PDB file of C-alpha atoms in Angstrom:
ATOM      1  CA  UNK A1462      15.955   8.648  -3.414  1.00  0.00           C
ATOM      2  CA  UNK A1463      17.659   6.961  -0.495  1.00  0.00           C
ATOM      3  CA  UNK A1464      16.321   9.656   1.833  1.00  0.00           C
ATOM      4  CA  UNK A1465      12.914  10.896   2.973  1.00  0.00           C
ATOM      5  CA  UNK A1466      11.484  13.375   0.427  1.00  0.00           C
ATOM      6  CA  UNK A1467       8.523  15.264   1.868  1.00  0.00           C
ATOM      7  CA  UNK A1468       5.845  17.581   0.500  1.00  0.00           C
ATOM      8  CA  UNK A1469       7.867  20.524   1.829  1.00  0.00           C
ATOM      9  CA  UNK A1470      10.893  19.314  -0.136  1.00  0.00           C
ATOM     10  CA  UNK A1471       8.769  19.128  -3.279  1.00  0.00           C
ATOM     11  CA  UNK A1472       7.599  22.714  -2.754  1.00  0.00           C
ATOM     12  CA  UNK A1473      11.218  23.836  -2.365  1.00  0.00           C
ATOM     13  CA  UNK A1474      12.189  22.122  -5.629  1.00  0.00           C
ATOM     14  CA  UNK A1475       9.266  23.718  -7.481  1.00  0.00           C
ATOM     15  CA  UNK A1476      10.336  27.164  -6.255  1.00  0.00           C
ATOM     16  CA  UNK A1477      13.910  26.461  -7.319  1.00  0.00           C
ATOM     17  CA  UNK A1478      12.827  25.368 -10.820  1.00  0.00           C
ATOM     18  CA  UNK A1479      10.648  28.477 -11.168  1.00  0.00           C
ATOM     19  CA  UNK A1480      13.710  30.616 -10.516  1.00  0.00           C
ATOM     20  CA  UNK A1481      16.076  28.481 -12.582  1.00  0.00           C
ATOM     21  CA  UNK A1482      13.967  28.428 -15.753  1.00  0.00           C
ATOM     22  CA  UNK A1483      12.111  31.705 -15.195  1.00  0.00           C
ATOM     23  CA  UNK A1484       8.717  30.150 -15.842  1.00  0.00           C
ATOM     24  CA  UNK A1485       5.631  29.113 -13.925  1.00  0.00           C
ATOM     25  CA  UNK A1486       4.949  25.557 -12.698  1.00  0.00           C
ATOM     26  CA  UNK A1487       1.842  25.521 -14.936  1.00  0.00           C
ATOM     27  CA  UNK A1488       4.194  25.747 -17.938  1.00  0.00           C
ATOM     28  CA  UNK A1489       6.259  22.686 -16.927  1.00  0.00           C
ATOM     29  CA  UNK A1490       4.451  19.746 -18.518  1.00  0.00           C
ATOM     30  CA  UNK A1491       5.134  16.325 -17.010  1.00  0.00           C
ATOM     31  CA  UNK A1492       5.595  13.587 -19.630  1.00  0.00           C
ATOM     32  CA  UNK A1493       6.571  10.712 -17.345  1.00  0.00           C
ATOM     33  CA  UNK A1494       6.873  10.323 -13.596  1.00  0.00           C
ATOM     34  CA  UNK A1495       8.276   7.946 -10.991  1.00  0.00           C
ATOM     35  CA  UNK A1496       7.164   7.736  -7.390  1.00  0.00           C
ATOM     36  CA  UNK A1497       7.917   5.278  -4.644  1.00  0.00           C
ATOM     37  CA  UNK A1498       8.544   4.610  -0.972  1.00  0.00           C
ATOM     38  CA  UNK A1499      11.403   3.167   1.025  1.00  0.00           C
ATOM     39  CA  UNK A1500      10.001   0.629   3.477  1.00  0.00           C
ATOM     40  CA  UNK A1501      12.098  -0.060   6.575  1.00  0.00           C
ATOM     41  CA  UNK A1502      11.620  -3.732   7.364  1.00  0.00           C
ATOM     42  CA  UNK A1503      12.622  -6.226  10.044  1.00  0.00           C
ATOM     43  CA  UNK A1504      13.867  -8.808   7.554  1.00  0.00           C
ATOM     44  CA  UNK A1505      16.458  -9.107   4.824  1.00  0.00           C
ATOM     45  CA  UNK A1506      14.926  -7.484   1.680  1.00  0.00           C
ATOM     46  CA  UNK A1507      16.127 -10.366  -0.501  1.00  0.00           C
ATOM     47  CA  UNK A1508      13.740 -12.647   1.385  1.00  0.00           C
ATOM     48  CA  UNK A1509      10.862 -10.855  -0.311  1.00  0.00           C
ATOM     49  CA  UNK A1510      12.508 -10.022  -3.637  1.00  0.00           C
ATOM     50  CA  UNK A1511      13.507 -13.605  -4.443  1.00  0.00           C
ATOM     51  CA  UNK A1512       9.891 -14.730  -3.999  1.00  0.00           C
ATOM     52  CA  UNK A1513       8.387 -12.337  -6.572  1.00  0.00           C
ATOM     53  CA  UNK A1514       6.449 -14.306  -9.200  1.00  0.00           C
ATOM     54  CA  UNK A1515       4.323 -12.059 -11.401  1.00  0.00           C
ATOM     55  CA  UNK A1516       2.059  -9.021 -11.432  1.00  0.00           C
ATOM     56  CA  UNK A1517      -0.903  -8.465 -13.733  1.00  0.00           C
ATOM     57  CA  UNK A1518      -0.009 -11.536 -15.787  1.00  0.00           C
ATOM     58  CA  UNK A1519       3.668 -10.668 -16.363  1.00  0.00           C
ATOM     59  CA  UNK A1520       6.721 -12.216 -14.732  1.00  0.00           C
ATOM     60  CA  UNK A1521       9.270 -10.166 -12.846  1.00  0.00           C
ATOM     61  CA  UNK A1522      12.602  -9.528 -14.561  1.00  0.00           C
ATOM     62  CA  UNK A1523      15.682  -9.644 -12.337  1.00  0.00           C
ATOM     63  CA  UNK A1524      18.871  -7.572 -12.597  1.00  0.00           C
ATOM     64  CA  UNK A1525      21.912  -6.583 -10.576  1.00  0.00           C
ATOM     65  CA  UNK A1526      22.563  -9.957  -9.016  1.00  0.00           C
ATOM     66  CA  UNK A1527      18.838 -10.381  -8.279  1.00  0.00           C
ATOM     67  CA  UNK A1528      18.818  -7.289  -6.064  1.00  0.00           C
ATOM     68  CA  UNK A1529      16.428  -5.519  -8.450  1.00  0.00           C
ATOM     69  CA  UNK A1530      13.152  -6.835  -9.913  1.00  0.00           C
ATOM     70  CA  UNK A1531      10.655  -5.161 -12.207  1.00  0.00           C
ATOM     71  CA  UNK A1532       7.567  -5.843 -14.282  1.00  0.00           C
ATOM     72  CA  UNK A1533       7.319  -3.920 -17.557  1.00  0.00           C
ATOM     73  CA  UNK A1534       3.858  -2.987 -18.838  1.00  0.00           C
ATOM     74  CA  UNK A1535       2.919  -0.720 -21.698  1.00  0.00           C
ATOM     75  CA  UNK A1536       1.809   2.142 -19.451  1.00  0.00           C
ATOM     76  CA  UNK A1537       3.937   1.582 -16.352  1.00  0.00           C
ATOM     77  CA  UNK A1538       6.836  -0.276 -14.731  1.00  0.00           C
ATOM     78  CA  UNK A1539       6.616  -1.684 -11.206  1.00  0.00           C
ATOM     79  CA  UNK A1540      10.013  -1.910  -9.506  1.00  0.00           C
ATOM     80  CA  UNK A1541      11.061  -3.626  -6.274  1.00  0.00           C
ATOM     81  CA  UNK A1542      14.635  -3.451  -5.079  1.00  0.00           C
ATOM     82  CA  UNK A1543      17.040  -3.697  -2.196  1.00  0.00           C
ATOM     83  CA  UNK A1544      17.575  -0.029  -1.361  1.00  0.00           C
ATOM     84  CA  UNK A1545      19.649  -0.585   1.792  1.00  0.00           C
ATOM     85  CA  UNK A1546      22.214  -2.634  -0.125  1.00  0.00           C
ATOM     86  CA  UNK A1547      22.308  -0.124  -2.993  1.00  0.00           C
ATOM     87  CA  UNK A1548      23.007   2.812  -0.672  1.00  0.00           C
ATOM     88  CA  UNK A1549      24.846   1.002   2.115  1.00  0.00           C
ATOM     89  CA  UNK A1550      22.103   1.901   4.596  1.00  0.00           C
ATOM     90  CA  UNK A1551      22.258   0.473   8.129  1.00  0.00           C
ATOM     91  CA  UNK A1552      18.576  -0.504   8.348  1.00  0.00           C
ATOM     92  CA  UNK A1553      17.100  -3.136   5.990  1.00  0.00           C
ATOM     93  CA  UNK A1554      15.161  -1.111   3.408  1.00  0.00           C
ATOM     94  CA  UNK A1555      13.160  -2.214   0.404  1.00  0.00           C
ATOM     95  CA  UNK A1556      11.937   0.250  -2.234  1.00  0.00           C
ATOM     96  CA  UNK A1557       8.627  -0.086  -4.066  1.00  0.00           C
ATOM     97  CA  UNK A1558       8.436   2.211  -7.081  1.00  0.00           C
ATOM     98  CA  UNK A1559       6.032   2.907  -9.931  1.00  0.00           C
ATOM     99  CA  UNK A1560       7.226   4.491 -13.171  1.00  0.00           C
ATOM    100  CA  UNK A1561       4.496   5.841 -15.445  1.00  0.00           C
ATOM    101  CA  UNK A1562       5.519   6.248 -19.069  1.00  0.00           C
ATOM    102  CA  UNK A1563       2.225   7.209 -20.736  1.00  0.00           C
ATOM    103  CA  UNK A1564       1.003  10.813 -20.442  1.00  0.00           C
ATOM    104  CA  UNK A1565      -2.673   9.739 -20.491  1.00  0.00           C
ATOM    105  CA  UNK A1566      -2.073   7.557 -17.424  1.00  0.00           C
ATOM    106  CA  UNK A1567      -0.492  10.487 -15.584  1.00  0.00           C
ATOM    107  CA  UNK A1568      -3.501  12.671 -16.359  1.00  0.00           C
ATOM    108  CA  UNK A1569      -5.751  10.083 -14.693  1.00  0.00           C
ATOM    109  CA  UNK A1570      -3.984  11.044 -11.464  1.00  0.00           C
ATOM    110  CA  UNK A1571      -4.914  14.689 -12.029  1.00  0.00           C
ATOM    111  CA  UNK A1572      -1.346  15.566 -13.002  1.00  0.00           C
ATOM    112  CA  UNK A1573      -0.529  17.535 -16.131  1.00  0.00           C
ATOM    113  CA  UNK A1574       2.082  20.048 -15.017  1.00  0.00           C
ATOM    114  CA  UNK A1575       4.406  20.583 -12.074  1.00  0.00           C
ATOM    115  CA  UNK A1576       1.731  22.792 -10.486  1.00  0.00           C
ATOM    116  CA  UNK A1577      -0.442  19.695 -10.016  1.00  0.00           C
ATOM    117  CA  UNK A1578       1.980  18.020  -7.593  1.00  0.00           C
ATOM    118  CA  UNK A1579       0.255  18.565  -4.265  1.00  0.00           C
ATOM    119  CA  UNK A1580      -1.255  16.725  -1.301  1.00  0.00           C
ATOM    120  CA  UNK A1581      -4.236  15.463  -3.322  1.00  0.00           C
ATOM    121  CA  UNK A1582      -2.262  14.170  -6.302  1.00  0.00           C
ATOM    122  CA  UNK A1583       0.315  12.543  -4.020  1.00  0.00           C
ATOM    123  CA  UNK A1584      -2.530  10.722  -2.278  1.00  0.00           C
ATOM    124  CA  UNK A1585      -3.748   9.418  -5.654  1.00  0.00           C
ATOM    125  CA  UNK A1586      -0.215   8.293  -6.484  1.00  0.00           C
ATOM    126  CA  UNK A1587      -0.017   6.434  -3.182  1.00  0.00           C
ATOM    127  CA  UNK A1588      -3.337   4.692  -3.852  1.00  0.00           C
ATOM    128  CA  UNK A1589      -2.200   3.650  -7.322  1.00  0.00           C
ATOM    129  CA  UNK A1590       1.124   2.352  -6.014  1.00  0.00           C
ATOM    130  CA  UNK A1591      -0.647   0.271  -3.355  1.00  0.00           C
ATOM    131  CA  UNK A1592      -3.093  -1.044  -5.954  1.00  0.00           C
ATOM    132  CA  UNK A1593      -0.241  -2.251  -8.183  1.00  0.00           C
ATOM    133  CA  UNK A1594       1.655  -3.646  -5.197  1.00  0.00           C
ATOM    134  CA  UNK A1595      -1.436  -5.591  -4.084  1.00  0.00           C
ATOM    135  CA  UNK A1596      -1.544  -7.202  -7.532  1.00  0.00           C
ATOM    136  CA  UNK A1597       1.865  -8.776  -6.933  1.00  0.00           C
ATOM    137  CA  UNK A1598       1.854 -12.546  -6.573  1.00  0.00           C
ATOM    138  CA  UNK A1599       4.814 -13.782  -4.542  1.00  0.00           C
ATOM    139  CA  UNK A1600       5.996 -16.860  -2.716  1.00  0.00           C
ATOM    140  CA  UNK A1601       6.747 -16.144   0.939  1.00  0.00           C
ATOM    141  CA  UNK A1602       9.949 -17.934   1.972  1.00  0.00           C
ATOM    142  CA  UNK A1603       9.062 -17.509   5.657  1.00  0.00           C
ATOM    143  CA  UNK A1604       6.309 -20.127   5.335  1.00  0.00           C
ATOM    144  CA  UNK A1605       6.816 -22.600   8.190  1.00  0.00           C
ATOM    145  CA  UNK A1606       6.668 -26.107   6.732  1.00  0.00           C
ATOM    146  CA  UNK A1607       7.304 -28.202   9.843  1.00  0.00           C
ATOM    147  CA  UNK A1608       3.684 -29.194  10.419  1.00  0.00           C
ATOM    148  CA  UNK A1609       2.482 -29.312   6.822  1.00  0.00           C
ATOM    149  CA  UNK A1610       1.404 -32.525   5.122  1.00  0.00           C
ATOM    150  CA  UNK A1611       3.287 -33.967   2.150  1.00  0.00           C
ATOM    151  CA  UNK A1612       0.554 -32.944  -0.279  1.00  0.00           C
ATOM    152  CA  UNK A1613       0.795 -29.355   0.992  1.00  0.00           C
ATOM    153  CA  UNK A1614       4.577 -29.405   0.577  1.00  0.00           C
ATOM    154  CA  UNK A1615       4.224 -30.602  -3.020  1.00  0.00           C
ATOM    155  CA  UNK A1616       1.779 -27.777  -3.664  1.00  0.00           C
ATOM    156  CA  UNK A1617       4.203 -25.232  -2.228  1.00  0.00           C
ATOM    157  CA  UNK A1618       7.025 -26.526  -4.425  1.00  0.00           C
ATOM    158  CA  UNK A1619       4.860 -25.705  -7.425  1.00  0.00           C
ATOM    159  CA  UNK A1620       3.886 -22.336  -5.993  1.00  0.00           C
ATOM    160  CA  UNK A1621       7.523 -21.262  -5.589  1.00  0.00           C
ATOM    161  CA  UNK A1622       8.179 -21.879  -9.315  1.00  0.00           C
ATOM    162  CA  UNK A1623       7.339 -18.904 -11.632  1.00  0.00           C
ATOM    163  CA  UNK A1624       7.052 -21.237 -14.624  1.00  0.00           C
ATOM    164  CA  UNK A1625       4.202 -23.096 -12.907  1.00  0.00           C
ATOM    165  CA  UNK A1626       2.124 -19.922 -12.785  1.00  0.00           C
ATOM    166  CA  UNK A1627       2.896 -18.685 -16.292  1.00  0.00           C
ATOM    167  CA  UNK A1628       3.184 -21.905 -18.327  1.00  0.00           C
ATOM    168  CA  UNK A1629       0.934 -24.435 -16.606  1.00  0.00           C
ATOM    169  CA  UNK A1630      -2.078 -22.414 -15.477  1.00  0.00           C
ATOM    170  CA  UNK A1631      -4.808 -20.619 -17.390  1.00  0.00           C
ATOM    171  CA  UNK A1632      -6.286 -17.412 -16.001  1.00  0.00           C
ATOM    172  CA  UNK A1633      -9.103 -19.147 -14.121  1.00  0.00           C
ATOM    173  CA  UNK A1634      -6.791 -21.731 -12.510  1.00  0.00           C
ATOM    174  CA  UNK A1635      -4.280 -19.028 -11.669  1.00  0.00           C
ATOM    175  CA  UNK A1636      -6.936 -17.159  -9.677  1.00  0.00           C
ATOM    176  CA  UNK A1637      -7.810 -20.289  -7.676  1.00  0.00           C
ATOM    177  CA  UNK A1638      -4.184 -21.119  -6.884  1.00  0.00           C
ATOM    178  CA  UNK A1639      -3.398 -17.517  -5.994  1.00  0.00           C
ATOM    179  CA  UNK A1640      -6.150 -17.578  -3.348  1.00  0.00           C
ATOM    180  CA  UNK A1641      -4.738 -20.850  -2.068  1.00  0.00           C
ATOM    181  CA  UNK A1642      -1.221 -19.392  -1.875  1.00  0.00           C
ATOM    182  CA  UNK A1643      -2.560 -16.391   0.052  1.00  0.00           C
ATOM    183  CA  UNK A1644      -4.100 -18.793   2.581  1.00  0.00           C
ATOM    184  CA  UNK A1645      -0.711 -20.487   3.083  1.00  0.00           C
ATOM    185  CA  UNK A1646       0.951 -17.097   3.536  1.00  0.00           C
ATOM    186  CA  UNK A1647      -1.718 -15.818   5.942  1.00  0.00           C
ATOM    187  CA  UNK A1648      -1.715 -18.941   8.115  1.00  0.00           C
ATOM    188  CA  UNK A1649       1.876 -20.128   8.095  1.00  0.00           C
ATOM    189  CA  UNK A1650       4.233 -17.220   7.298  1.00  0.00           C
ATOM    190  CA  UNK A1651       5.410 -13.816   8.542  1.00  0.00           C
ATOM    191  CA  UNK A1652       3.469 -12.283   5.620  1.00  0.00           C
ATOM    192  CA  UNK A1653       6.237 -10.049   4.281  1.00  0.00           C
ATOM    193  CA  UNK A1654       3.929  -8.316   1.794  1.00  0.00           C
ATOM    194  CA  UNK A1655       1.603  -7.227   4.597  1.00  0.00           C
ATOM    195  CA  UNK A1656       4.545  -5.873   6.611  1.00  0.00           C
ATOM    196  CA  UNK A1657       5.834  -3.853   3.655  1.00  0.00           C
ATOM    197  CA  UNK A1658       2.378  -2.522   2.851  1.00  0.00           C
ATOM    198  CA  UNK A1659       1.791  -1.295   6.413  1.00  0.00           C
ATOM    199  CA  UNK A1660       5.180   0.428   6.383  1.00  0.00           C
ATOM    200  CA  UNK A1661       4.404   2.156   3.059  1.00  0.00           C
ATOM    201  CA  UNK A1662       1.196   3.602   4.512  1.00  0.00           C
ATOM    202  CA  UNK A1663       3.015   4.881   7.608  1.00  0.00           C
ATOM    203  CA  UNK A1664       5.750   6.380   5.450  1.00  0.00           C
ATOM    204  CA  UNK A1665       3.220   8.192   3.265  1.00  0.00           C
ATOM    205  CA  UNK A1666       1.663   9.847   6.309  1.00  0.00           C
ATOM    206  CA  UNK A1667       5.098  11.220   7.228  1.00  0.00           C
ATOM    207  CA  UNK A1668       5.880  12.411   3.705  1.00  0.00           C
ATOM    208  CA  UNK A1669       2.528  14.046   3.015  1.00  0.00           C
ATOM    209  CA  UNK A1670       2.099  15.989   6.261  1.00  0.00           C
TER     210      UNK A1670
END
């Protein structure tokens, strides 16, 4: 998954599996599924990965020398990792990936068998991936602090600490501080999340043509 995998490629694989197993796509039931995008970015992927705090109330777990981060939920995993470093790619590339492990959740996307992988279901997968990605709370290390007041700097020190969000805040307070963090990111940073998100949307248009 270091390369571009398009709808045409998917169709080719389905035809190959039909021949290989001598059965129809409608007979190939999907029990779990992973889908994701490689976003080509203008910054070092670790700049974003090291700032990941939590998603849907759960902290990110880090592996592989902090090059890989994931949140594990009962129905899905959200993964974020440094794809360019993993594959030795020339361009800085970060991968955002969603792994669905519950069959009922897959069916909500209109997917039951291999025959259901098409333009419409891929669009639903993209929407779900973006929804989960938008739920990510992260600290943006590109925030420019030169003109900030001391009280703002103290606030940012708290915001960069995952334990602050999980241990010191209740749900209501967490919502307030998340909005405040987003204001800091919007006003004073390069907004890495926004850059990645825009790239994911462009990449989907290429894949799903």
